[in-house]
Short mmCIF file of C-alpha atoms and ligand atoms in Angstrom, two decimals:
data_model
loop_
_atom_site.label_atom_id
_atom_site.label_comp_id
_atom_site.label_asym_id
_atom_site.label_seq_id
_atom_site.Cartn_x
_atom_site.Cartn_y
_atom_site.Cartn_z
CA MET A 1 77.18 79.81 109.59
CA VAL A 2 80.35 77.42 109.80
CA VAL A 3 80.83 75.83 106.28
CA SER A 4 82.86 72.91 107.22
CA LEU A 5 86.19 71.96 105.05
CA ARG A 6 84.85 68.76 104.57
CA THR A 7 81.31 69.52 103.62
CA MET A 8 82.23 72.82 100.76
CA PRO A 9 81.76 71.63 97.63
CA HIS A 10 84.79 71.15 95.04
CA PRO A 11 84.53 74.52 93.39
CA ASP A 12 83.91 72.93 89.92
CA ARG A 13 80.48 71.75 91.41
CA ARG A 14 79.89 74.89 93.02
CA ARG A 15 77.66 78.31 91.41
CA PHE A 16 79.66 79.82 88.57
CA ILE A 17 79.99 81.98 85.95
CA LYS A 18 81.35 80.15 83.06
CA LEU A 19 82.86 82.08 80.12
CA GLY A 20 83.70 80.94 76.73
CA LEU A 21 87.49 79.18 76.73
CA ALA A 22 87.57 78.94 72.67
CA GLY A 23 89.97 82.53 72.92
CA SER A 24 92.49 80.31 75.19
CA ALA A 25 92.77 78.09 72.74
CA ALA A 26 95.33 79.63 71.03
CA LEU A 27 96.93 81.05 74.05
CA ALA A 28 96.85 77.12 75.15
CA ALA A 29 99.24 76.03 72.69
CA GLY A 30 101.85 78.12 74.56
CA CYS A 31 101.04 77.10 77.91
CA ALA A 32 100.79 73.31 76.98
CA ASN A 33 99.87 70.26 79.56
CA THR A 34 97.94 71.97 81.70
CA THR A 35 95.60 70.56 83.59
CA THR A 36 92.98 71.63 87.09
CA GLU A 37 92.08 68.54 89.07
CA ALA A 38 91.74 68.12 92.74
CA ALA A 39 94.94 67.91 94.99
CA PRO A 40 95.57 64.27 96.30
CA GLY A 41 94.51 63.78 99.79
CA SER A 42 92.72 67.70 99.09
CA GLU A 43 89.53 69.21 97.94
CA SER A 44 91.62 72.44 96.89
CA PRO A 45 91.70 72.51 93.45
CA HIS A 46 95.39 72.12 91.47
CA ALA A 47 96.91 73.12 88.64
CA LYS A 48 100.57 72.39 87.46
CA GLY A 49 100.45 75.73 85.69
CA PRO A 50 99.75 78.17 84.39
CA LEU A 51 97.49 79.82 87.10
CA VAL A 52 95.45 83.12 87.51
CA LEU A 53 93.73 83.86 90.85
CA SER A 54 91.95 87.06 91.40
CA THR A 55 89.90 88.40 93.48
CA TRP A 56 85.72 89.11 92.42
CA LYS A 57 84.22 89.84 89.64
CA HIS A 58 86.72 91.88 88.16
CA GLY A 59 89.47 89.49 88.11
CA MET A 60 87.88 87.58 85.11
CA ALA A 61 88.78 90.97 82.73
CA ALA A 62 92.24 90.76 84.78
CA ASN A 63 92.92 87.33 84.34
CA ALA A 64 92.63 87.32 80.83
CA LYS A 65 95.08 89.70 80.50
CA ALA A 66 97.02 88.62 82.32
CA TRP A 67 96.72 84.79 80.28
CA GLU A 68 97.36 86.63 77.48
CA VAL A 69 101.04 88.30 78.73
CA LEU A 70 101.61 84.64 79.69
CA GLY A 71 101.13 83.27 76.55
CA SER A 72 102.99 85.48 74.48
CA GLY A 73 105.83 84.74 76.37
CA GLY A 74 105.83 87.55 79.11
CA ASP A 75 106.74 86.57 82.54
CA VAL A 76 104.66 86.04 85.77
CA LEU A 77 105.33 89.90 86.69
CA ASP A 78 104.97 91.49 83.62
CA ALA A 79 101.45 89.02 84.27
CA VAL A 80 100.49 90.33 87.20
CA GLU A 81 101.40 93.87 86.29
CA LYS A 82 99.12 94.04 83.11
CA GLY A 83 96.55 92.17 84.08
CA VAL A 84 95.46 94.27 87.44
CA ALA A 85 96.05 97.16 85.40
CA VAL A 86 93.06 96.39 83.39
CA VAL A 87 91.01 96.74 86.34
CA GLU A 88 92.92 99.77 87.01
CA SER A 89 91.88 101.57 83.80
CA ASP A 90 88.40 101.20 84.17
CA LEU A 91 87.62 104.70 85.13
CA SER A 92 83.25 102.97 85.98
CA ASN A 93 84.99 100.72 88.85
CA ARG A 94 84.55 102.19 91.94
CA SER A 95 87.34 100.56 94.19
CA VAL A 96 90.26 100.20 91.91
CA GLY A 97 92.27 103.00 90.17
CA LEU A 98 91.03 107.19 89.43
CA GLY A 99 87.31 106.23 89.41
CA GLY A 100 87.60 104.59 92.31
CA MET A 101 85.26 106.52 95.93
CA PRO A 102 86.93 109.23 97.02
CA ASP A 103 88.28 109.43 100.90
CA ARG A 104 86.69 111.74 103.08
CA ASP A 105 87.84 115.04 101.98
CA GLY A 106 86.74 114.14 98.04
CA HIS A 107 90.20 113.15 97.13
CA VAL A 108 90.77 109.50 94.99
CA THR A 109 93.87 108.07 96.72
CA LEU A 110 95.47 104.62 95.49
CA ASP A 111 97.29 102.03 97.21
CA ALA A 112 99.47 98.85 95.26
CA CYS A 113 101.78 96.68 95.73
CA ILE A 114 103.63 94.00 93.47
CA GLN A 115 105.88 90.66 94.61
CA ASP A 116 107.95 88.39 92.61
CA HIS A 117 108.54 84.97 92.95
CA ASP A 118 112.48 85.47 94.85
CA GLY A 119 110.81 88.26 97.61
CA ARG A 120 111.36 91.62 95.62
CA ALA A 121 108.69 94.16 96.36
CA GLY A 122 107.41 97.55 95.58
CA ALA A 123 104.36 99.33 96.65
CA VAL A 124 103.15 102.58 96.65
CA ALA A 125 100.59 104.42 98.83
CA PHE A 126 98.15 107.34 99.25
CA VAL A 127 99.02 108.65 95.86
CA GLN A 128 96.70 110.75 93.67
CA ARG A 129 96.44 111.01 90.14
CA PHE A 130 98.35 108.60 88.55
CA GLU A 131 96.21 105.51 86.08
CA HIS A 132 98.86 102.74 87.26
CA PRO A 133 99.94 102.65 90.70
CA ILE A 134 100.89 98.98 90.21
CA SER A 135 103.10 100.23 87.76
CA ILE A 136 105.06 103.13 89.60
CA ALA A 137 105.00 100.33 92.29
CA ARG A 138 106.90 98.22 90.39
CA ALA A 139 109.54 100.84 89.42
CA VAL A 140 109.88 101.23 93.09
CA MET A 141 111.01 97.67 93.30
CA GLU A 142 113.32 98.09 90.01
CA ARG A 143 114.69 100.92 90.09
CA THR A 144 114.96 101.75 93.93
CA PRO A 145 116.76 100.10 96.90
CA HIS A 146 113.34 101.02 98.86
CA VAL A 147 110.24 99.26 99.15
CA LEU A 148 107.50 101.56 99.89
CA LEU A 149 107.15 105.19 98.45
CA VAL A 150 104.15 107.14 100.05
CA GLY A 151 102.14 110.22 99.00
CA ASP A 152 104.07 113.55 98.00
CA GLY A 153 106.87 111.39 97.61
CA ALA A 154 105.84 108.82 95.39
CA GLU A 155 104.23 111.07 93.14
CA ARG A 156 107.11 113.03 92.82
CA TRP A 157 109.35 110.54 92.52
CA ALA A 158 106.66 109.13 89.71
CA LEU A 159 106.74 112.10 87.90
CA GLU A 160 110.54 112.34 87.91
CA ASN A 161 110.53 108.48 86.52
CA GLY A 162 108.38 108.66 83.13
CA PHE A 163 104.72 108.50 85.12
CA ALA A 164 103.00 111.07 83.48
CA PRO A 165 99.43 111.91 85.92
CA ARG A 166 96.14 112.05 85.59
CA ASP A 167 93.57 114.23 85.96
CA VAL A 168 89.91 112.69 85.55
CA GLU A 169 86.65 114.47 87.45
CA ILE A 170 84.04 111.51 87.61
CA PRO A 171 81.01 112.96 87.89
CA GLU A 172 78.99 109.65 89.97
CA VAL A 173 81.92 110.23 92.32
CA ARG A 174 81.98 113.52 93.64
CA ALA A 175 77.50 112.97 93.76
CA ALA A 176 78.59 110.43 96.10
CA TRP A 177 80.57 112.31 98.49
CA LEU A 178 78.24 114.67 98.62
CA GLU A 179 75.64 112.92 99.72
CA TRP A 180 78.08 110.93 102.08
CA LEU A 181 78.92 114.21 103.48
CA ARG A 182 75.45 115.10 103.81
CA THR A 183 74.08 111.48 105.20
CA ALA A 184 77.03 108.77 106.95
CA GLU A 185 78.48 108.21 110.24
CA TYR A 186 82.24 107.12 109.50
CA ASN A 187 81.23 103.29 109.13
CA PRO A 188 82.91 101.90 106.32
CA VAL A 189 81.36 98.66 105.01
CA VAL A 190 83.04 96.59 102.45
CA ASN A 191 81.36 94.91 100.09
CA ILE A 192 78.01 97.17 101.02
CA GLU A 193 80.05 99.61 99.70
CA ASN A 194 80.82 97.68 96.59
CA HIS A 195 84.12 97.78 97.69
CA ASP A 196 86.61 95.09 96.20
CA THR A 197 90.58 95.60 96.28
CA ILE A 198 92.19 93.72 92.92
CA GLY A 199 94.41 91.04 94.17
CA MET A 200 96.11 88.74 91.59
CA VAL A 201 98.08 85.50 92.65
CA ALA A 202 99.62 83.84 89.28
CA MET A 203 102.11 80.87 88.78
CA ASP A 204 103.82 80.19 85.32
CA ALA A 205 104.26 77.03 83.25
CA SER A 206 107.25 76.52 85.35
CA GLY A 207 106.28 77.20 88.44
CA ARG A 208 107.53 80.89 88.97
CA LEU A 209 105.41 83.03 91.39
CA ALA A 210 104.32 86.75 91.47
CA GLY A 211 101.36 88.75 92.79
CA SER A 212 100.02 92.09 93.16
CA CYS A 213 97.39 94.03 94.34
CA THR A 214 96.01 97.41 93.98
CA THR A 215 92.85 99.62 95.18
CA SER A 216 91.68 103.01 95.92
CA GLY A 217 90.93 101.53 99.56
CA MET A 218 88.27 102.11 101.59
CA ALA A 219 85.11 104.38 100.56
CA PHE A 220 84.88 107.86 102.61
CA LYS A 221 88.60 106.59 104.62
CA ILE A 222 90.04 109.52 106.73
CA HIS A 223 92.93 111.18 104.29
CA GLY A 224 95.81 110.01 105.16
CA ARG A 225 94.41 106.51 105.59
CA VAL A 226 96.17 103.11 104.15
CA GLY A 227 94.80 99.57 104.00
CA ASP A 228 96.12 96.62 103.57
CA SER A 229 96.91 96.54 100.04
CA PRO A 230 100.06 98.07 100.14
CA ILE A 231 101.45 96.84 102.45
CA ILE A 232 103.93 93.46 101.99
CA GLY A 233 102.84 90.70 103.99
CA ALA A 234 99.26 92.12 104.58
CA GLY A 235 97.70 92.61 101.45
CA LEU A 236 99.90 90.51 99.57
CA PHE A 237 102.59 87.90 100.13
CA VAL A 238 104.63 85.92 97.46
CA ASP A 239 107.59 83.38 98.63
CA GLY A 240 108.38 81.41 95.69
CA ALA A 241 109.57 78.58 97.89
CA ALA A 242 106.41 78.27 99.90
CA GLY A 243 103.47 80.76 97.92
CA ALA A 244 101.57 82.99 97.09
CA ALA A 245 98.58 84.69 99.12
CA CYS A 246 96.42 88.21 98.70
CA ALA A 247 93.63 89.82 100.71
CA THR A 248 90.82 91.19 100.52
CA GLY A 249 88.29 93.60 102.43
CA VAL A 250 88.59 95.79 105.62
CA GLY A 251 92.80 96.11 105.40
CA GLU A 252 92.75 96.89 109.37
CA LEU A 253 92.26 93.73 110.26
CA VAL A 254 94.38 92.44 107.85
CA ILE A 255 97.57 94.47 108.68
CA ARG A 256 96.97 93.48 112.30
CA THR A 257 97.63 89.47 111.16
CA ALA A 258 99.81 89.94 108.51
CA GLY A 259 97.47 88.20 106.66
CA SER A 260 98.53 87.08 103.42
CA HIS A 261 101.95 86.15 105.18
CA THR A 262 100.29 83.67 107.64
CA VAL A 263 98.75 82.61 104.88
CA VAL A 264 101.83 81.59 103.19
CA GLU A 265 103.68 80.47 106.42
CA LEU A 266 101.02 77.83 107.08
CA MET A 267 101.51 76.53 103.00
CA ARG A 268 105.21 76.59 103.61
CA GLN A 269 104.24 73.98 106.81
CA GLY A 270 102.34 71.81 104.13
CA MET A 271 99.10 73.24 105.02
CA ASP A 272 96.23 72.84 101.85
CA PRO A 273 95.72 76.52 100.80
CA THR A 274 91.43 76.65 100.72
CA GLU A 275 92.62 75.63 104.93
CA ALA A 276 95.63 78.19 105.72
CA SER A 277 93.31 80.74 103.82
CA ARG A 278 90.35 79.60 106.88
CA GLU A 279 92.83 79.86 109.22
CA ALA A 280 93.62 83.31 108.45
CA VAL A 281 90.16 84.44 108.80
CA GLN A 282 89.48 82.56 111.78
CA ARG A 283 92.73 84.55 113.54
CA ILE A 284 90.94 87.44 112.32
CA ILE A 285 87.51 86.49 113.76
CA ARG A 286 89.02 85.51 117.23
CA GLN A 287 90.81 88.85 117.39
CA ASN A 288 87.98 90.98 117.04
CA LYS A 289 84.66 90.43 118.73
CA ASP A 290 82.74 92.62 116.41
CA MET A 291 83.08 91.43 112.67
CA ASP A 292 79.58 92.53 112.21
CA GLY A 293 79.57 93.54 108.34
CA LYS A 294 83.43 93.28 108.01
CA GLN A 295 84.70 91.20 105.38
CA VAL A 296 87.86 89.88 104.47
CA GLY A 297 89.44 87.23 102.46
CA PHE A 298 92.31 85.70 101.15
CA LEU A 299 92.97 83.61 97.61
CA ALA A 300 95.88 81.16 97.90
CA ILE A 301 98.21 79.12 95.15
CA ARG A 302 100.79 77.00 97.40
CA ALA A 303 104.17 76.60 95.58
CA ASP A 304 102.77 72.98 93.99
CA GLY A 305 99.71 74.41 92.05
CA VAL A 306 97.30 73.60 94.63
CA PHE A 307 94.82 76.83 95.37
CA GLY A 308 91.83 78.39 97.03
CA GLY A 309 90.29 80.73 99.21
CA TRP A 310 88.44 81.44 102.37
CA SER A 311 86.25 84.39 103.67
CA VAL A 312 84.77 85.73 106.71
CA TYR A 313 81.18 86.29 104.99
CA ASP A 314 79.91 84.60 102.23
CA GLY A 315 80.04 86.90 98.62
CA PHE A 316 83.06 86.09 97.89
CA ASP A 317 84.02 85.67 94.80
CA PHE A 318 87.56 84.84 92.99
CA ALA A 319 87.98 84.67 89.38
CA VAL A 320 90.25 80.79 88.21
CA ARG A 321 92.51 81.04 84.96
CA THR A 322 93.90 77.69 84.00
CA ASN A 323 93.81 76.18 80.63
CA ASN A 324 90.84 74.73 81.51
CA ARG A 325 89.19 76.86 83.65
CA GLU A 326 87.93 80.39 83.05
CA GLU A 327 85.41 81.25 85.84
CA LEU A 328 84.09 82.85 88.92
CA VAL A 329 84.08 80.82 92.26
CA PRO A 330 83.05 81.67 95.28
CA THR A 331 85.02 80.70 98.31
CA GLY A 332 84.08 78.99 101.17
CA TYR A 333 83.61 80.40 104.25
CA ASP A 334 82.63 81.29 108.35
CA ARG A 335 79.56 83.50 108.61
CA THR A 336 77.07 84.78 106.11
CA TRP A 337 75.72 88.56 106.14
CA GLU A 338 72.79 87.52 107.89
CA GLY A 339 74.16 86.50 110.88
C1 SD4 B 401 91.54 98.34 102.16
N1 SD4 B 401 91.52 96.40 101.96
O1 SD4 B 401 91.77 99.69 101.92
C2 SD4 B 401 90.91 97.46 101.36
C3 SD4 B 401 90.06 97.39 100.73
C4 SD4 B 401 89.11 96.32 99.85
O2 SD4 B 401 87.48 95.07 99.35
O3 SD4 B 401 89.64 94.99 99.65
N2 SD4 B 401 88.21 95.98 99.98
O4 SD4 B 401 91.58 98.01 103.03
#
């Protein structure tokens, strides 16, 4: 099924879970003069900022934290770090942080990255035993000349730089792995395995952008596999002059098309974020004959505050927070799971 941009309903008219806005009233004072409305000549909504978008339902809690940070005078980089950290700390979350699904050897390995308005970036990949890979990624950005640290080296650097490891054994995760060993063919299916990265892109009241992305990656991946989520340009890309985008779904497909970079570059050329996300999705579809069960979704904010997203399949919801919206909305999509 193809949903054209022209027929795609405005997010305000689509199904959503609306949460009370009472709690945001106090914060609104610190984030004044925000509106959310359709952008001129576009079906994508527009916010003058602050604005926070996150992937999936867990994005609601992440957005709430990011909003609190913005409302109390924190900068947008703090907001995207602290926002996704809430989801990293939730050990009942099976796709982000230490509670995530293991690889095929039974290890939970984590990937994360962060990028600021000016394009400065930090990332870690294939790290174990740390609750907040997003904060290690930020520290890599701020305290080293590098962008990406991986595996043992990243863990050693984190230890040496004040991050304490946390050993947790989660019976449900172990049981899922044992069950997989007993039954599985190696065929990870994002969504069906409940494997949902958190990506966040945000804009503060002055229009400064930042983004973050953190995940335990594809369930039952080969030990050592790294997805798109810690790769700048793939799982996340921010350029304050053009916009910010993040991705969720089958990381290999996103890496091969430099997905988030593609979305931002299309926005730089003036494309609407919804259309830019859709074009990035369609490049993936064109490149891959077999998209059966392979989900990818993008979220994007253009530098002028227009925002949107798109996914291969239906079912990709994203959390939106502005001064007058706090809700979960579905993106447009090209296919339904049924075919
Ligand atoms: C990965 N992109 O490791 C991640 C997984 C994901 O929704 O986003 N799932 O490939």
